[in-house]
Short mmCIF file of C-alpha atoms in Angstrom, two decimals:
data_model
loop_
_atom_site.label_atom_id
_atom_site.label_comp_id
_atom_site.label_asym_id
_atom_site.label_seq_id
_atom_site.Cartn_x
_atom_site.Cartn_y
_atom_site.Cartn_z
CA UNK J 1 -17.52 -6.40 -1.07
CA UNK J 2 -14.87 -6.63 -4.61
CA UNK J 3 -11.02 -5.55 -2.73
CA UNK J 4 -8.81 -5.43 -5.92
CA UNK J 5 -4.71 -6.15 -4.62
CA UNK J 6 -2.90 -5.30 -7.32
CA UNK J 7 0.62 -6.94 -7.58
CA UNK J 8 3.64 -6.89 -9.33
CA UNK J 9 7.21 -7.89 -9.47
CA UNK J 10 9.33 -6.76 -7.46
CA UNK J 11 6.58 -5.65 -5.02
CA UNK J 12 7.09 -4.97 -1.48
CA UNK J 13 5.13 -7.95 0.56
CA UNK J 14 3.87 -7.31 3.95
CA UNK J 15 2.84 -3.37 2.13
CA UNK J 16 0.03 -5.81 0.40
CA UNK J 17 -0.26 -8.76 3.27
CA UNK J 18 -0.07 -6.85 6.41
CA UNK J 19 -4.33 -5.06 4.87
CA UNK J 20 -5.66 -8.12 3.32
CA UNK J 21 -5.20 -9.88 6.70
CA UNK J 22 -6.96 -6.40 8.77
CA UNK J 23 -9.38 -6.45 5.50
CA UNK J 24 -9.29 -9.83 4.74
CA UNK J 25 -11.90 -11.52 7.07
CA UNK J 26 -14.64 -10.03 7.00
CA UNK J 27 -17.09 -11.72 5.69
CA UNK J 28 -19.18 -10.69 2.63
CA UNK J 29 -15.47 -9.24 1.10
CA UNK J 30 -13.86 -11.00 -1.68
CA UNK J 31 -10.77 -10.99 -2.87
CA UNK J 32 -8.63 -10.56 -5.94
CA UNK J 33 -5.44 -10.71 -6.30
CA UNK J 34 -4.78 -8.80 -9.94
CA UNK J 35 -1.78 -8.92 -12.11
CA UNK J 36 -0.95 -7.54 -15.96
CA UNK J 37 -0.93 -11.16 -16.12
CA UNK J 38 -1.86 -14.14 -14.58
CA UNK J 39 0.51 -16.68 -12.45
CA UNK J 40 3.63 -16.33 -10.31
CA UNK J 41 5.63 -13.26 -9.30
CA UNK J 42 8.62 -12.20 -7.60
CA UNK J 43 8.21 -9.59 -4.75
CA UNK J 44 11.76 -7.57 -3.62
CA UNK J 45 12.58 -10.11 -1.25
CA UNK J 46 12.01 -12.74 -3.57
CA UNK J 47 8.63 -14.27 -2.75
CA UNK J 48 6.21 -15.14 -4.90
CA UNK J 49 3.25 -14.11 -4.54
CA UNK J 50 0.48 -15.07 -7.65
CA UNK J 51 -1.76 -13.66 -9.64
CA UNK J 52 -5.46 -14.99 -9.72
CA UNK J 53 -6.92 -12.66 -12.35
CA UNK J 54 -5.67 -9.85 -14.84
CA UNK J 55 -6.58 -6.52 -14.40
CA UNK J 56 -9.18 -6.73 -17.32
CA UNK J 57 -11.31 -9.29 -15.16
CA UNK J 58 -12.02 -6.68 -12.03
CA UNK J 59 -12.16 -3.81 -14.46
CA UNK J 60 -14.36 -1.87 -11.35
CA UNK J 61 -13.71 -3.02 -8.05
CA UNK J 62 -14.88 -1.39 -4.53
CA UNK J 63 -11.49 -0.93 -2.76
CA UNK J 64 -8.66 -0.59 -4.17
CA UNK J 65 -5.09 -1.36 -2.55
CA UNK J 66 -1.81 -0.89 -4.43
CA UNK J 67 1.62 -2.27 -2.36
CA UNK J 68 4.42 0.11 -3.12
CA UNK J 69 8.44 -1.83 -4.05
CA UNK J 70 11.78 -1.16 -3.10
CA UNK J 71 12.06 -1.43 -6.49
CA UNK J 72 9.67 1.97 -6.97
CA UNK J 73 11.85 4.10 -9.30
CA UNK J 74 12.03 1.04 -12.02
CA UNK J 75 7.93 0.05 -11.24
CA UNK J 76 7.54 3.78 -12.52
CA UNK J 77 8.79 3.06 -15.96
CA UNK J 78 7.23 -0.91 -16.33
CA UNK J 79 3.86 -1.18 -15.17
CA UNK J 80 2.51 1.08 -17.84
CA UNK J 81 -0.32 -1.96 -17.37
CA UNK J 82 -0.79 -1.24 -13.93
CA UNK J 83 -0.95 2.39 -13.83
CA UNK J 84 -4.05 2.72 -17.20
CA UNK J 85 -5.94 -0.09 -14.55
CA UNK J 86 -5.98 2.43 -11.62
CA UNK J 87 -6.98 5.51 -13.74
CA UNK J 88 -9.88 3.61 -15.63
CA UNK J 89 -10.85 1.60 -11.70
CA UNK J 90 -9.87 4.42 -9.49
CA UNK J 91 -13.64 6.51 -10.63
CA UNK J 92 -15.86 4.48 -10.02
CA UNK J 93 -14.16 2.51 -6.72
CA UNK J 94 -15.81 3.62 -3.47
CA UNK J 95 -11.59 4.13 -1.62
CA UNK J 96 -8.23 3.54 -3.38
CA UNK J 97 -5.89 3.04 -0.98
CA UNK J 98 -1.55 2.38 -0.92
CA UNK J 99 1.09 1.36 0.80
CA UNK J 100 4.52 2.90 1.45
CA UNK J 101 5.89 3.67 -2.29
CA UNK J 102 2.02 2.69 -4.35
CA UNK J 103 1.19 6.22 -3.78
CA UNK J 104 3.63 7.03 -6.19
CA UNK J 105 1.91 4.73 -8.74
CA UNK J 106 -1.43 6.95 -7.38
CA UNK J 107 0.09 9.60 -8.20
CA UNK J 108 0.86 8.58 -11.88
CA UNK J 109 -2.29 7.65 -12.60
CA UNK J 110 -3.33 11.33 -12.01
CA UNK J 111 -5.11 10.02 -8.96
CA UNK J 112 -3.03 11.87 -6.53
CA UNK J 113 -2.98 15.19 -8.32
CA UNK J 114 -3.77 18.27 -5.56
CA UNK J 115 -4.57 15.50 -2.93
CA UNK J 116 -2.55 15.19 0.38
CA UNK J 117 -0.61 11.55 0.59
CA UNK J 118 1.46 9.86 2.58
CA UNK J 119 4.49 6.74 1.34
CA UNK J 120 8.03 5.84 2.87
CA UNK J 121 10.25 9.00 3.59
CA UNK J 122 12.49 7.59 0.77
CA UNK J 123 10.46 8.66 -2.57
CA UNK J 124 8.53 11.76 -1.02
CA UNK J 125 11.35 13.79 -2.94
CA UNK J 126 9.13 11.55 -6.26
CA UNK J 127 6.00 12.27 -4.79
CA UNK J 128 5.76 15.58 -5.22
CA UNK J 129 7.17 15.96 -8.18
CA UNK J 130 4.68 13.68 -9.38
CA UNK J 131 1.76 15.83 -7.63
CA UNK J 132 1.06 15.55 -5.02
CA UNK J 133 0.59 17.28 -1.47
CA UNK J 134 3.45 15.40 0.08
CA UNK J 135 2.74 14.64 3.97
CA UNK J 136 5.39 13.05 6.52
CA UNK J 137 1.70 11.54 8.50
CA UNK J 138 1.55 7.64 8.57
CA UNK J 139 -1.66 7.91 7.21
CA UNK J 140 -3.60 10.11 5.45
CA UNK J 141 -7.65 10.17 4.03
CA UNK J 142 -8.18 12.73 1.01
CA UNK J 143 -11.78 12.64 -0.49
CA UNK J 144 -11.75 8.40 -1.81
CA UNK J 145 -7.83 7.97 -1.04
CA UNK J 146 -6.42 7.12 2.26
CA UNK J 147 -2.38 6.06 1.24
CA UNK J 148 0.29 5.04 4.20
CA UNK J 149 3.17 5.53 4.86
CA UNK J 150 6.12 2.70 4.51
CA UNK J 151 5.46 -0.82 4.73
CA UNK J 152 4.35 -1.10 8.29
CA UNK J 153 1.76 1.19 7.99
CA UNK J 154 -0.09 -1.01 5.42
CA UNK J 155 -1.91 -2.27 9.03
CA UNK J 156 -2.18 1.05 9.94
CA UNK J 157 -4.37 2.37 6.92
CA UNK J 158 -6.05 -1.03 6.60
CA UNK J 159 -8.18 -0.43 10.09
CA UNK J 160 -8.34 3.07 8.63
CA UNK J 161 -9.67 1.77 6.52
CA UNK J 162 -11.80 -0.51 8.05
CA UNK J 163 -13.13 1.71 10.87
CA UNK J 164 -14.63 3.36 7.35
CA UNK J 165 -16.09 0.50 5.35
CA UNK J 166 -17.30 -0.86 8.54
CA UNK J 167 -17.69 1.45 12.00
CA UNK J 168 -14.72 1.84 14.42
CA UNK J 169 -16.58 -1.26 16.87
CA UNK J 170 -15.75 -3.39 13.76
CA UNK J 171 -12.11 -1.92 12.65
CA UNK J 172 -11.62 -2.60 16.60
CA UNK J 173 -12.19 -5.16 16.67
CA UNK J 174 -10.00 -6.60 13.43
CA UNK J 175 -7.92 -5.03 15.37
CA UNK J 176 -8.09 -7.43 18.59
CA UNK J 177 -8.32 -9.93 16.42
CA UNK J 178 -5.10 -9.83 14.63
CA UNK J 179 -3.38 -8.81 18.06
CA UNK J 180 -2.25 -5.31 16.89
CA UNK J 181 -0.11 -3.82 19.78
CA UNK J 182 2.81 -2.59 18.66
CA UNK J 183 5.81 -3.11 20.90
CA UNK J 184 9.08 -2.39 18.29
CA UNK J 185 12.53 -3.75 20.95
CA UNK J 186 14.11 -0.20 20.04
CA UNK J 187 12.95 2.90 19.47
CA UNK J 188 10.54 3.59 17.60
CA UNK J 189 12.44 6.23 14.02
CA UNK J 190 11.27 8.19 11.69
CA UNK J 191 13.24 9.50 8.77
CA UNK J 192 13.22 13.32 10.60
CA UNK J 193 14.41 12.27 13.48
CA UNK J 194 17.10 9.42 13.14
CA UNK J 195 20.43 11.22 11.94
CA UNK J 196 22.39 10.18 8.59
CA UNK J 197 24.60 8.39 10.15
CA UNK J 198 21.93 5.56 10.65
CA UNK J 199 20.52 6.48 6.86
CA UNK J 200 23.77 6.23 5.56
CA UNK J 201 23.73 2.61 7.69
CA UNK J 202 20.08 0.83 5.98
CA UNK J 203 22.58 2.42 3.13
CA UNK J 204 24.86 -0.23 3.56
CA UNK J 205 22.87 -3.16 4.50
CA UNK J 206 20.65 -3.02 1.41
CA UNK J 207 23.38 -2.68 -1.32
CA UNK J 208 24.86 -5.27 0.96
CA UNK J 209 28.20 -3.59 1.29
#
C-alpha cells in the first residue's frame, strides 16, 4: 500500500508525523514523502523535513495525507503544484485525507465541494468559502475523504483511517502501541468554549506581542 504524505514549505510538523506514526508501522505500507521538488524544506516552526520524491513520481497513491500550516493563507496561494497534484491523484486514491488546514488545500483542488469536512477552528470560514460543508467535529468521514481538525486531531484521523483500512482490531492495537490515551494537563477547551479572552491571549502569544 502506497501512502503519500504531501510536504511543502511552512507545513505543520505534527500534522504529518501524527498520522505517520499511526500508519507507518503496519507491514506492507510504503510511505512516500513528496513535494514539488526533492530535498529539505522548513516547517512553520523551522524544523526541517526532507521530500524524497516529487509529485510526478507518485501519481497514483492508495492513500493521500495532506498536513496543514500556520501560514495557510500564503500556502493556498503558493502551493499550486500541490493543488494540481491533489486534483489529479484523488480520483484513483482509496482514501484522501487531511489534517488541520490541509483541508483547505483539498477544497481548493475541488475535492470537498459539497462534502462535509473539518479543519482548524481558525480556518472554518475559509473552508466554507472554498465550497465545503463545514463541520466542527474532530474527525469527519465523507465518502472516500477523511478530514481532521487542528494539529493533534491528526492522530485521531490516522486511527480512524487505520480502522477502515485494516479493521477496528488493528486500529485498537496501533492505539495501544503508540499509547494514545490523552490526559491533557488542562481541561480540554474547544473554540466554542474558549471565550474571546483566551483567543486574544493566543493571538498575542503567536504575534510575539
